[in-house]
PDB file of C-alpha atoms in Angstrom:
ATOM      1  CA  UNK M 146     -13.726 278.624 -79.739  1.00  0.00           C
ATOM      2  CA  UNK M 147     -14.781 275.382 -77.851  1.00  0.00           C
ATOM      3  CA  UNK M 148     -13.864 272.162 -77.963  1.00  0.00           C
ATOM      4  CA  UNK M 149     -17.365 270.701 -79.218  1.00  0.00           C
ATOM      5  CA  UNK M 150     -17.322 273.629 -82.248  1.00  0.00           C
ATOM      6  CA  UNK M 151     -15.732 272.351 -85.639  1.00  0.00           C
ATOM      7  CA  UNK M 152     -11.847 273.615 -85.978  1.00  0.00           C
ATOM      8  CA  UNK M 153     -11.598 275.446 -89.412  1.00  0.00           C
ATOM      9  CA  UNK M 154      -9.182 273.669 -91.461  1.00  0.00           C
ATOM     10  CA  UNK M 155      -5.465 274.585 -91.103  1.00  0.00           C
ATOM     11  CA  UNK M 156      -4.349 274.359 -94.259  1.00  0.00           C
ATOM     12  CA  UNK M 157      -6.329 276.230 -96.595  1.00  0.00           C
ATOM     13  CA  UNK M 158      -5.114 274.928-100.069  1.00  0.00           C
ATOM     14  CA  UNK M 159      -2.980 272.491-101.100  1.00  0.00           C
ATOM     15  CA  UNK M 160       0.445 272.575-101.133  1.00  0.00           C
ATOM     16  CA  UNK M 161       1.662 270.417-103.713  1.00  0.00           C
ATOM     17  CA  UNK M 162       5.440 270.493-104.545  1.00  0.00           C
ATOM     18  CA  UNK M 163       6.084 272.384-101.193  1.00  0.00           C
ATOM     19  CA  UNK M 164       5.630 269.172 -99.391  1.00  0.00           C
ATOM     20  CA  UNK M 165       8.835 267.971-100.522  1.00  0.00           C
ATOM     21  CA  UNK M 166      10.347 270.819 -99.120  1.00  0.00           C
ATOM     22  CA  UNK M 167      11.207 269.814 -95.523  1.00  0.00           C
ATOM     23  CA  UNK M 168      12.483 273.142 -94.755  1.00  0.00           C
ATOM     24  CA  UNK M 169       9.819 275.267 -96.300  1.00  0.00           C
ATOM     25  CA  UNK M 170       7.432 272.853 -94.013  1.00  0.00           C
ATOM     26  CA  UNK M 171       9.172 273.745 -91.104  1.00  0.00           C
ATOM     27  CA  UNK M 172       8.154 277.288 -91.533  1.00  0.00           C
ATOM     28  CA  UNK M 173       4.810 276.884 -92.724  1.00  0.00           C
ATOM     29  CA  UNK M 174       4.185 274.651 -89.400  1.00  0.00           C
ATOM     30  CA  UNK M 175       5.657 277.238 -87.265  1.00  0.00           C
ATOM     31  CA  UNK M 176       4.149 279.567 -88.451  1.00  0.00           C
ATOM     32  CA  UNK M 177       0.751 277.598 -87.980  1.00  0.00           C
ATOM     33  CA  UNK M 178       1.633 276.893 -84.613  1.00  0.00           C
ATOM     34  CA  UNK M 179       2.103 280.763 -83.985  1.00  0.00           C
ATOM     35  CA  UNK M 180      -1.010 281.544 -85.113  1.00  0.00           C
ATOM     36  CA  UNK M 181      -2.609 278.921 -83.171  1.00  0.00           C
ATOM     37  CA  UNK M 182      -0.862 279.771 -79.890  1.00  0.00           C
ATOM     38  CA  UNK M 183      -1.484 283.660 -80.476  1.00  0.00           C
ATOM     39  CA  UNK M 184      -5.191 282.512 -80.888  1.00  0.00           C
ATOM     40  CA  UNK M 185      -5.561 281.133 -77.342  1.00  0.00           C
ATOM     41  CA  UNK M 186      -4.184 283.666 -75.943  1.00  0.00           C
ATOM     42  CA  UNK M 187      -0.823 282.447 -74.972  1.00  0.00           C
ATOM     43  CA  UNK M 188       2.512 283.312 -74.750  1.00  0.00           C
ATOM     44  CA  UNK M 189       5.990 280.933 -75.457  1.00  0.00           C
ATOM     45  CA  UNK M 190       7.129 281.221 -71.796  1.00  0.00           C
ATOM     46  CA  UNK M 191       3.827 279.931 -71.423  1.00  0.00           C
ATOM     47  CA  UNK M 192       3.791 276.908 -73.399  1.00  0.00           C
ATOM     48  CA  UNK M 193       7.250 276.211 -72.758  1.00  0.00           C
ATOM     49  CA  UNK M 194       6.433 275.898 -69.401  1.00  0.00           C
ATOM     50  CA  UNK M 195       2.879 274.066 -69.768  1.00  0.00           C
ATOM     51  CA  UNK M 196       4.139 271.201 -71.918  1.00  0.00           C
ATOM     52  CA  UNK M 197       7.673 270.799 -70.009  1.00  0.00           C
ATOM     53  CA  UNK M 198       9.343 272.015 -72.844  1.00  0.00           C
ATOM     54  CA  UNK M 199      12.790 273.281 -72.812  1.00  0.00           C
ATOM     55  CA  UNK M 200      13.430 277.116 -72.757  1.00  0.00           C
ATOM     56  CA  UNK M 201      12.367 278.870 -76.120  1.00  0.00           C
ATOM     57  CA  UNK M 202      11.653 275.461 -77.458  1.00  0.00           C
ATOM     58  CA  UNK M 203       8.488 276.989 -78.924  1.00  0.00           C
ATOM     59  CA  UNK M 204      10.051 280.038 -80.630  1.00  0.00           C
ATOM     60  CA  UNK M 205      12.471 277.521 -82.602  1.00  0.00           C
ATOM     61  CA  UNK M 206       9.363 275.711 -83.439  1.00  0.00           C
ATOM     62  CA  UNK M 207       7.836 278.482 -84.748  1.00  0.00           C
ATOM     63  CA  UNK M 208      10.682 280.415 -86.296  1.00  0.00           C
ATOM     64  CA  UNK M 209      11.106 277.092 -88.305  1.00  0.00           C
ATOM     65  CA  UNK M 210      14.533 275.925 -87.126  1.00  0.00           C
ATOM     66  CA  UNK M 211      13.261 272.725 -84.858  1.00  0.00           C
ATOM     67  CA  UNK M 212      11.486 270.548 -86.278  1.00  0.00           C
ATOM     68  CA  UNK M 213       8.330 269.286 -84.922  1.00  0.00           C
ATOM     69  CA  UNK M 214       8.296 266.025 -83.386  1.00  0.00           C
ATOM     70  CA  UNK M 215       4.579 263.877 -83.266  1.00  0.00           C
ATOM     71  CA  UNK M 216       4.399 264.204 -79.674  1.00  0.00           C
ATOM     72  CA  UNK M 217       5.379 267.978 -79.374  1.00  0.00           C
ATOM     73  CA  UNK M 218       2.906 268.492 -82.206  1.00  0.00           C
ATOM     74  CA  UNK M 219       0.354 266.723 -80.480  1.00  0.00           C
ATOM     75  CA  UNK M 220       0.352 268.412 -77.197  1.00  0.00           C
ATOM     76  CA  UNK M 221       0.595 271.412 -78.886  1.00  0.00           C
ATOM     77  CA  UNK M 222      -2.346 271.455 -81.049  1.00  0.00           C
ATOM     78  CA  UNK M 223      -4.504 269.633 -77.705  1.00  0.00           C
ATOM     79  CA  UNK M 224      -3.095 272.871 -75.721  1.00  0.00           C
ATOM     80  CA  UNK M 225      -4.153 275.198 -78.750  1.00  0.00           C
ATOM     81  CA  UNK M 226      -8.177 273.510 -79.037  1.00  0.00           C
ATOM     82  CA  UNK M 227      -7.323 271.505 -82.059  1.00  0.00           C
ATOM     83  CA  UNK M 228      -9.184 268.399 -81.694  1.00  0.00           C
ATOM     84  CA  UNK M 229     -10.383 267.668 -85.075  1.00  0.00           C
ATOM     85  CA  UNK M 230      -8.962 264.372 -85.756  1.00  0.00           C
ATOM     86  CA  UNK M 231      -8.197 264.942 -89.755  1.00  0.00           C
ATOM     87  CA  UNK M 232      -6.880 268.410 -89.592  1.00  0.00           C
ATOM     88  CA  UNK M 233      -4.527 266.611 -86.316  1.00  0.00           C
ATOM     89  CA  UNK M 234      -3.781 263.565 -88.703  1.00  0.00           C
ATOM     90  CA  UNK M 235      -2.864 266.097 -91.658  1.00  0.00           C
ATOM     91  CA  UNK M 236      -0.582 268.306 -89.480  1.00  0.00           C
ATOM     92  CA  UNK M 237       1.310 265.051 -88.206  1.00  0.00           C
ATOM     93  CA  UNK M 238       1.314 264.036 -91.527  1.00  0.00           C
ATOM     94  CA  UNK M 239       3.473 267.368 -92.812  1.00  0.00           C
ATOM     95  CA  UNK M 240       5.206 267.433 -89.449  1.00  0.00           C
ATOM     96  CA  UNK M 241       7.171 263.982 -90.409  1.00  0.00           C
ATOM     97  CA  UNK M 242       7.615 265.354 -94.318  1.00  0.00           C
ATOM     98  CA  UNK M 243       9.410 268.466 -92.513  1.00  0.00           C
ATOM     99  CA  UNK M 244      11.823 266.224 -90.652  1.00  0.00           C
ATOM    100  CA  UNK M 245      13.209 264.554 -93.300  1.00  0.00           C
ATOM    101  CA  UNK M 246      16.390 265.493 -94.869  1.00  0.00           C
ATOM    102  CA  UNK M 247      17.047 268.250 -97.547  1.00  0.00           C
ATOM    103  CA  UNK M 248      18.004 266.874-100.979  1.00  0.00           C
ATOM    104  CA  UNK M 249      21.345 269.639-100.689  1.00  0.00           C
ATOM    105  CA  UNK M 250      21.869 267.940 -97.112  1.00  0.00           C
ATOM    106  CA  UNK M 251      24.049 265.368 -99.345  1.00  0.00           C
ATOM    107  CA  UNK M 252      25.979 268.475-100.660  1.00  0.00           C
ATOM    108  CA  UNK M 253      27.166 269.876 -96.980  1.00  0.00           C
ATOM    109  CA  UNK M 254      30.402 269.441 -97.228  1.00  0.00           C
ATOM    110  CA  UNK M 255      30.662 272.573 -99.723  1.00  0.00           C
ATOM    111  CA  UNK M 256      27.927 274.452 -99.041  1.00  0.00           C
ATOM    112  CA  UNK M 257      28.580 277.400 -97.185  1.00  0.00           C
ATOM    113  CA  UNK M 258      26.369 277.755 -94.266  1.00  0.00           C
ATOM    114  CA  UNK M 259      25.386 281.214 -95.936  1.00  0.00           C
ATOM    115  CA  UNK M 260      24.051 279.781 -99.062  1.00  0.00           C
ATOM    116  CA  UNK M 261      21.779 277.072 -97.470  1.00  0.00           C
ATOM    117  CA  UNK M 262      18.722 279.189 -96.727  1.00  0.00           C
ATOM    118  CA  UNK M 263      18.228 280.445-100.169  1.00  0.00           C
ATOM    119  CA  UNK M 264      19.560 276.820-101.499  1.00  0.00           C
ATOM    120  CA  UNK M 265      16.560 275.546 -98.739  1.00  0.00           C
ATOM    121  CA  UNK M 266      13.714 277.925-100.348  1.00  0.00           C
ATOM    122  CA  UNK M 267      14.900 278.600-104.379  1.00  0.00           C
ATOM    123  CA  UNK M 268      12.432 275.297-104.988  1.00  0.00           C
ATOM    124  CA  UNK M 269      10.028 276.382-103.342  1.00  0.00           C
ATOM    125  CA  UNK M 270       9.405 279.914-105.025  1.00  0.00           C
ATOM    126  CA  UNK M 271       6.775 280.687-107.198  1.00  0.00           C
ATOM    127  CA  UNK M 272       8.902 283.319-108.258  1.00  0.00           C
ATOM    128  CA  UNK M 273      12.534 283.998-108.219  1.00  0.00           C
ATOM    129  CA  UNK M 274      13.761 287.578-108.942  1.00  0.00           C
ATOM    130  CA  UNK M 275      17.481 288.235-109.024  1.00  0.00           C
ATOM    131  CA  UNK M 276      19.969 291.107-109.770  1.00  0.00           C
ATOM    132  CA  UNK M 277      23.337 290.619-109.972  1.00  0.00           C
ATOM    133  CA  UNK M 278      26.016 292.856-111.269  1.00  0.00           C
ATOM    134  CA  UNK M 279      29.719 290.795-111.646  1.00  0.00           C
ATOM    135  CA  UNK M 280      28.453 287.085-113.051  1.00  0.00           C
ATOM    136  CA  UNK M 281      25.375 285.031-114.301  1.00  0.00           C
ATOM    137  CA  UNK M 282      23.045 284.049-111.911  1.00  0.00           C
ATOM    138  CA  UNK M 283      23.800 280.582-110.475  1.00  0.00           C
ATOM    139  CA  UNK M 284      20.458 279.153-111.963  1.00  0.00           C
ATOM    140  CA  UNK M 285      21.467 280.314-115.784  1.00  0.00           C
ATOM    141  CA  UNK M 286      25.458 279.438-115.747  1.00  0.00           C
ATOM    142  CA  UNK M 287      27.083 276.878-118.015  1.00  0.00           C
ATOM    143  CA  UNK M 288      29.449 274.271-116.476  1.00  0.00           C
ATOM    144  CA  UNK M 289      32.567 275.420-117.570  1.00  0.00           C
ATOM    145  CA  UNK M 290      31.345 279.383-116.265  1.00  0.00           C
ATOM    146  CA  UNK M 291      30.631 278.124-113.095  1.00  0.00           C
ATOM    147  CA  UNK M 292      33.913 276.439-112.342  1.00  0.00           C
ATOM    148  CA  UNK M 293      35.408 279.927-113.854  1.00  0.00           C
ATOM    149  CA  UNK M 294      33.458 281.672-110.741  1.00  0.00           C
ATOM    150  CA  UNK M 295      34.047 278.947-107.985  1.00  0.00           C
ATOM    151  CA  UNK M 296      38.112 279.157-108.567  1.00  0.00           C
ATOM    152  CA  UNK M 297      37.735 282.702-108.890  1.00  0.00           C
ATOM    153  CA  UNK M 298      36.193 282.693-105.668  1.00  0.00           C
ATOM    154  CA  UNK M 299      38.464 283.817-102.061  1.00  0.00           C
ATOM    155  CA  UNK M 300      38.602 280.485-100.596  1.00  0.00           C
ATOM    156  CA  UNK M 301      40.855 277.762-102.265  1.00  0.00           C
ATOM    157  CA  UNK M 302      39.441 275.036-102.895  1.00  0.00           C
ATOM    158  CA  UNK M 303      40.849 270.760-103.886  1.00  0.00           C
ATOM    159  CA  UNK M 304      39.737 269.626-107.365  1.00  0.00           C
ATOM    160  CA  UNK M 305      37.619 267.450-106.023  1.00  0.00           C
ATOM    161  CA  UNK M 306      35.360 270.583-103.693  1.00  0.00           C
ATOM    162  CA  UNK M 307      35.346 272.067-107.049  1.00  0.00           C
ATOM    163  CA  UNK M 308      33.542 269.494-108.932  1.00  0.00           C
ATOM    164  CA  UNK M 309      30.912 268.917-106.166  1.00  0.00           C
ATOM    165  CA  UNK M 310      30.329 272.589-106.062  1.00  0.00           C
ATOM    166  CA  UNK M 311      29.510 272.291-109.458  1.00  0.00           C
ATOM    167  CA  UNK M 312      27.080 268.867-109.117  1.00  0.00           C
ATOM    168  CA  UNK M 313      25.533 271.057-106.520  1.00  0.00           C
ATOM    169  CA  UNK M 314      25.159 274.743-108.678  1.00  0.00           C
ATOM    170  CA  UNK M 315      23.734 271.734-111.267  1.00  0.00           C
ATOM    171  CA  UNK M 316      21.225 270.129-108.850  1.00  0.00           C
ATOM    172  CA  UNK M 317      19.611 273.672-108.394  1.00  0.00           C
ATOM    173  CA  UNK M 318      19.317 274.414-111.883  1.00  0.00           C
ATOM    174  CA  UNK M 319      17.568 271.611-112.442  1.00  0.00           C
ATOM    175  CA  UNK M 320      14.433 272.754-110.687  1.00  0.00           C
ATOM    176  CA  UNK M 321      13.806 274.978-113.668  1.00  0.00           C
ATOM    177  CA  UNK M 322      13.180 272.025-115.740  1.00  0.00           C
ATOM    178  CA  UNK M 323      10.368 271.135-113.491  1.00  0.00           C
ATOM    179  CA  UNK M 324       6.400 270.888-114.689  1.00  0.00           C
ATOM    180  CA  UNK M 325       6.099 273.127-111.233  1.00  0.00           C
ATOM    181  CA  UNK M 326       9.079 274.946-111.417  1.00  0.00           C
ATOM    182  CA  UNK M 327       9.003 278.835-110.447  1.00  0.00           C
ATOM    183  CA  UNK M 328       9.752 281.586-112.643  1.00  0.00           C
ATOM    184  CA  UNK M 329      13.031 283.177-112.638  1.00  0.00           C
ATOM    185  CA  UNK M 330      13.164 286.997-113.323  1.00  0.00           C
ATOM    186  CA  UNK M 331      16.739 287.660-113.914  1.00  0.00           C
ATOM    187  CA  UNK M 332      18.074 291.623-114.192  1.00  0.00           C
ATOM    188  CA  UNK M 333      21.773 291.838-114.659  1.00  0.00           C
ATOM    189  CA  UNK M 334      24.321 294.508-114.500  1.00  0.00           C
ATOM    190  CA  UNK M 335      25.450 295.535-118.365  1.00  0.00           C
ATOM    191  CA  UNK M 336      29.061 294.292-116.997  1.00  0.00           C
ATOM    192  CA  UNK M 337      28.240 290.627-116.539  1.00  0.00           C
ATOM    193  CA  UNK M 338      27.759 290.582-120.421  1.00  0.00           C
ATOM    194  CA  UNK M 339      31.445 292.262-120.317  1.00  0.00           C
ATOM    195  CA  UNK M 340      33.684 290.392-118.345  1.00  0.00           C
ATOM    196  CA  UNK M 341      35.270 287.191-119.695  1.00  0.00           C
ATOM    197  CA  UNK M 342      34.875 284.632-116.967  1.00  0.00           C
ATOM    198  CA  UNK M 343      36.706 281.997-118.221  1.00  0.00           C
ATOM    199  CA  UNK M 344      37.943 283.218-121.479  1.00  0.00           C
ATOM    200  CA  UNK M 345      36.323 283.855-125.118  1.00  0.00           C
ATOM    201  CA  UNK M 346      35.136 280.437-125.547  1.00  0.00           C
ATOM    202  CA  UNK M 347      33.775 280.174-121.918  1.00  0.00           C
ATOM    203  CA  UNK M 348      31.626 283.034-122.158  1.00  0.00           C
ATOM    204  CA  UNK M 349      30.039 282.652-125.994  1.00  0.00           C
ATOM    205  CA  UNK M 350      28.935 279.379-124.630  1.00  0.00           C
ATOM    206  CA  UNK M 351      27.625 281.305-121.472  1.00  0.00           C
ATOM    207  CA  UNK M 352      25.713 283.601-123.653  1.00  0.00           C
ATOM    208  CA  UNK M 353      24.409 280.778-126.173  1.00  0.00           C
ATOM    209  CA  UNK M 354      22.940 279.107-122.896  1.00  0.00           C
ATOM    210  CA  UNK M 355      21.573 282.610-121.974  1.00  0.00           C
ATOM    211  CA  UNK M 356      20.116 282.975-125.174  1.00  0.00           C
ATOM    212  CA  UNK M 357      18.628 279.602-124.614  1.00  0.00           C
ATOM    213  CA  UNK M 358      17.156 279.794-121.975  1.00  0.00           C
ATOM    214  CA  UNK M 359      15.193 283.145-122.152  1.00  0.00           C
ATOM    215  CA  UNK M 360      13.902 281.052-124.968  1.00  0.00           C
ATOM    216  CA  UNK M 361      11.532 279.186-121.932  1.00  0.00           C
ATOM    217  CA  UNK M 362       8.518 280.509-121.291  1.00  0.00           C
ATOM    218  CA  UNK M 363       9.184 281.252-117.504  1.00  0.00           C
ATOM    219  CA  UNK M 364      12.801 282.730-117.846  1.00  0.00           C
ATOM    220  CA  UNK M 365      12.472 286.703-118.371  1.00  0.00           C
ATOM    221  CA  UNK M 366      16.301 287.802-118.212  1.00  0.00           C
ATOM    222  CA  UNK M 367      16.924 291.847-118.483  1.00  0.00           C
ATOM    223  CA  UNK M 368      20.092 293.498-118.796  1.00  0.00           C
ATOM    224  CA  UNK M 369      20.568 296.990-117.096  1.00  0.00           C
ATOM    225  CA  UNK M 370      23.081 299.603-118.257  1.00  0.00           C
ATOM    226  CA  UNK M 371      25.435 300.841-116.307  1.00  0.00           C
ATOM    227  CA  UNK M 372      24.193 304.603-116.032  1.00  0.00           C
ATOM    228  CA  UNK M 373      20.862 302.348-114.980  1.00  0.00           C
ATOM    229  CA  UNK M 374      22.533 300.368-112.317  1.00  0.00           C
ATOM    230  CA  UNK M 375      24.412 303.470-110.977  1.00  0.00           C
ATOM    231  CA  UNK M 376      21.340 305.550-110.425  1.00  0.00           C
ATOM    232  CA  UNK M 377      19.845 302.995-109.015  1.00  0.00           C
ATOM    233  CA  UNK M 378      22.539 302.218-106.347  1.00  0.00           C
ATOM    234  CA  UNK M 379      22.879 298.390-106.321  1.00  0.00           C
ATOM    235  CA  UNK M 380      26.118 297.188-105.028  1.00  0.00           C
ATOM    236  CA  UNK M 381      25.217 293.655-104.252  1.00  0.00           C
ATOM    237  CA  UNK M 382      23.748 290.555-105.486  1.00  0.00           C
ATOM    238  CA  UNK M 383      20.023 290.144-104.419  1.00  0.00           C
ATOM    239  CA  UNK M 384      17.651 287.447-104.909  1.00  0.00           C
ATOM    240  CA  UNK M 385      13.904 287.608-103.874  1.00  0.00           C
ATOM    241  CA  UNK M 386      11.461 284.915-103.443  1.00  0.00           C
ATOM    242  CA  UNK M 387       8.063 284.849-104.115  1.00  0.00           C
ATOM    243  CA  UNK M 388       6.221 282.339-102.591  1.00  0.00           C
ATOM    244  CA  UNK M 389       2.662 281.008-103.573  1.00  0.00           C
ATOM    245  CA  UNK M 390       1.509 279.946-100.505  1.00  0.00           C
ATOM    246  CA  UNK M 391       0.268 282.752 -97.959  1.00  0.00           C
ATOM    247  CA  UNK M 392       1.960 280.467 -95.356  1.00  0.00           C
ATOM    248  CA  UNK M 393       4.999 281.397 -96.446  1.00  0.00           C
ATOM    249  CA  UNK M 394       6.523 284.830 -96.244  1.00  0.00           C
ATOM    250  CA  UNK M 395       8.531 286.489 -99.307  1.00  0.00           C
ATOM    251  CA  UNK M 396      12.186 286.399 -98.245  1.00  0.00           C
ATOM    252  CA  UNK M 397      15.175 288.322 -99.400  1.00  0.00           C
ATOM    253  CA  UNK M 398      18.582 287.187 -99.792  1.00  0.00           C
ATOM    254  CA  UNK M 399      21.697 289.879-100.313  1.00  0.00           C
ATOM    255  CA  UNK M 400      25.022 288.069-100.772  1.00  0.00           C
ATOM    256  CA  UNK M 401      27.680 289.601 -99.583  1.00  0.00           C
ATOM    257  CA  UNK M 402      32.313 288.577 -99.733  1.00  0.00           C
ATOM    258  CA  UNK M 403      32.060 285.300 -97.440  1.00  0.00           C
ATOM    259  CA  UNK M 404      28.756 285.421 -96.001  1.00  0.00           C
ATOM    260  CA  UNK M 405      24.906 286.775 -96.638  1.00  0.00           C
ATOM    261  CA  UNK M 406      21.699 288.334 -95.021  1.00  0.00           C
ATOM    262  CA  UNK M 407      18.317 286.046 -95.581  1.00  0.00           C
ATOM    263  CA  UNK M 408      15.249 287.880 -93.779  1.00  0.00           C
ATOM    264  CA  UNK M 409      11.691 287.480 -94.312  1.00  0.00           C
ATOM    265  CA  UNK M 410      11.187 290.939 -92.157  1.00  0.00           C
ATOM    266  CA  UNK M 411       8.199 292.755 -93.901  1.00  0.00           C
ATOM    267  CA  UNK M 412      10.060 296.192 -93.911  1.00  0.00           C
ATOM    268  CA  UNK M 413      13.750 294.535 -95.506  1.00  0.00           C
ATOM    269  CA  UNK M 414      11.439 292.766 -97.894  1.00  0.00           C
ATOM    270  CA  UNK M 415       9.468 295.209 -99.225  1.00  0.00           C
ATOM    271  CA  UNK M 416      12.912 297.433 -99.733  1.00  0.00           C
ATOM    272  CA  UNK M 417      14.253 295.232-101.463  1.00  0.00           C
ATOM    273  CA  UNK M 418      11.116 294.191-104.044  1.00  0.00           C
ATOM    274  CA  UNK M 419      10.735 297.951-105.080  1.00  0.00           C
ATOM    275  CA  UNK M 420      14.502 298.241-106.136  1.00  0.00           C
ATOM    276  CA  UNK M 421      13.861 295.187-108.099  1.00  0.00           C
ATOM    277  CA  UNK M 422      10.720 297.011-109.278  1.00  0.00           C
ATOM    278  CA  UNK M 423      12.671 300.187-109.866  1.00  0.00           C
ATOM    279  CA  UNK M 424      15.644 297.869-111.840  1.00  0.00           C
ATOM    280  CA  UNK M 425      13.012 295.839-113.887  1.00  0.00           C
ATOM    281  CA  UNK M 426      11.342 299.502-115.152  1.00  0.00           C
ATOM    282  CA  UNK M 427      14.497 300.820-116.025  1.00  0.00           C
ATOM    283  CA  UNK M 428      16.626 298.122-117.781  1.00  0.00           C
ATOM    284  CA  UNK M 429      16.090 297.139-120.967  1.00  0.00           C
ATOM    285  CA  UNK M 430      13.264 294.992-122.117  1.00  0.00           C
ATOM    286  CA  UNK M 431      13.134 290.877-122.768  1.00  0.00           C
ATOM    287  CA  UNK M 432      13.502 291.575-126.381  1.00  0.00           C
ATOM    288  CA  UNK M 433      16.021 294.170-126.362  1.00  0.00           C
ATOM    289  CA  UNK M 434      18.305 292.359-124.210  1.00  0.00           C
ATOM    290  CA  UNK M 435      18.220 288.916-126.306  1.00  0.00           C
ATOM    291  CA  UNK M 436      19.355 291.141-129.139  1.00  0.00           C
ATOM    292  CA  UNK M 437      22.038 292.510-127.308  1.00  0.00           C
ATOM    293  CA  UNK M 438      22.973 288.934-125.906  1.00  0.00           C
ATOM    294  CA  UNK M 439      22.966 287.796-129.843  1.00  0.00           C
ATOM    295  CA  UNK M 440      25.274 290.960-130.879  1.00  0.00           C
ATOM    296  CA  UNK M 441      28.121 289.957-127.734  1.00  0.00           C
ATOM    297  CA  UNK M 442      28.032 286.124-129.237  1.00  0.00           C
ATOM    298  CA  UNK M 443      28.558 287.880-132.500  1.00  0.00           C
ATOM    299  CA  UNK M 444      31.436 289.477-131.249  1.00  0.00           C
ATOM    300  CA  UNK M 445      33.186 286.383-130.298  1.00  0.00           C
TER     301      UNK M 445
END
């Protein structure tokens, strides 16, 4: 492509709430850039060494964990044939949005380095999908569960690391109350309905929430049995994000005791979505598990 010849646009369709999303930005840019660079033909040595950039500079930009500064965007996209002035003035534009901070960049202080990336993306999800087999998803737990499971947890933690634990597991359940906010496929482990986290009261508040919430039109909870769950061969917690926009891969994220895997690899990814596919199939439907929900509260 020459220089005179229009650039198609880089964006191809808006990305509304994602915008806000400073680290979801990062990794559409990068991988913008990426595609750009790989269209002329050039490699990151290349353009690390063309621009004066630091070593691998360009790799971070594109893997999504530097941001993008108005000058290093500018050379870039000059290097890369991109001289249409709005598409320029758009990318700029989303280059300063992804700089800005992260609305859980207040919550730092107890948020284990782990957690951040799927903390970073959950928002940004058209769809969340989540198994987990010893407590209620994060998203779906009560205030009084989810202190139950943070002093449960390995580490000790000060009253006070407790409660902003809890403003934070609060702040991220309030994206589901959103006029954008992303569907949540939950599939848990027939246990989780079992266990008393917290004590009788605790949990027949837990499942009245539950019970609540599948009421919402973009909350499907399922719960699998445990002969389901054991042919299946879960062990872990998984969540898997969906994202609308094609500049975004889907990501998986498998917790594990004190830390976690997050990849957007193709091959993990794909793994991972068709035991979610093979869990959804097998446990028991919407309707069948808000009647078994109903018959635990009973029990209480």
């Amino acid at each position: 492509m020459t220089s005179t010849e229009p650039h198609p646009p880089l964006f191809v369709r808006p990305l509304g709430s994602v915008e806000h999303n400073p680290t979801a930005l990062k990794l559409i840019l990068g991988a913008k850039l990426r595609e750009l660079r790989l269209r002329a033909g050039l490699d990151p040595a290349a353009v690390d060494s063309r621009l004066g950039f630091s070593r691998s500079k360009t790799s971070r930009m594109e893997l999504g964990r530097h941001g993008c500064k108005a000058v290093d965007a500018q050379a870039l996209l000059r290097l890369y044939g991109v001289h249409d002035e709005q598409a320029v003035e758009e990318f700029l534009r989303l280059a300063a949005q992804s700089r800005r901070q992260d609305w859980w960049s207040t919550y730092h202080d107890v948020l284990p380095e782990f957690l951040a990336p799927l903390v970073a993306l959950e928002g940004a999800a058209a769809i969340i999908r989540a198994y987990e087999p010893f407590y209620m998803p994060g998203l779906l737990q009560t205030p009084a569960y989810a202190r139950a499971v943070i002093e449960s947890g390995p580490a000790r933690l000060m009253p006070h690391e407790v409660r902003r634990r809890m403003d934070l597991r609060h702040e991220r359940q309030r994206q589901l109350d959103q006029p954008d906010a992303p569907r949540l496929w939950a599939v848990l482990d027939e246990s989780v309905l079992l266990r008393r986290v917290g004590g009788p009261l605790v949990m027949r508040e837990q499942l009245e929430f539950l019970a609540a919430m599948m009421a919402r039109s973009h909350v499907t909870v399922q719960i699998a049995p445990l002969d389901v769950t054991a042919a299946v061969g879960v062990g872990t917690g998984v969540t898997y994000l969906r994202f609308a926009l094609t500049d975004l891969k889907d990501a998986v994220y498998i917790e594990h005791l004190t830390d976690s895997t997050f990849s957007q690899k193709p091959h993990m990814v794909e793994q991972y979505r068709d035991m979610m596919d093979r869990l959804g199939a097998c446990a028991l439907t919407p309707k069948e598990t808000l009647a078994l929900v109903r018959e635990r509260i009973a029990a209480y």
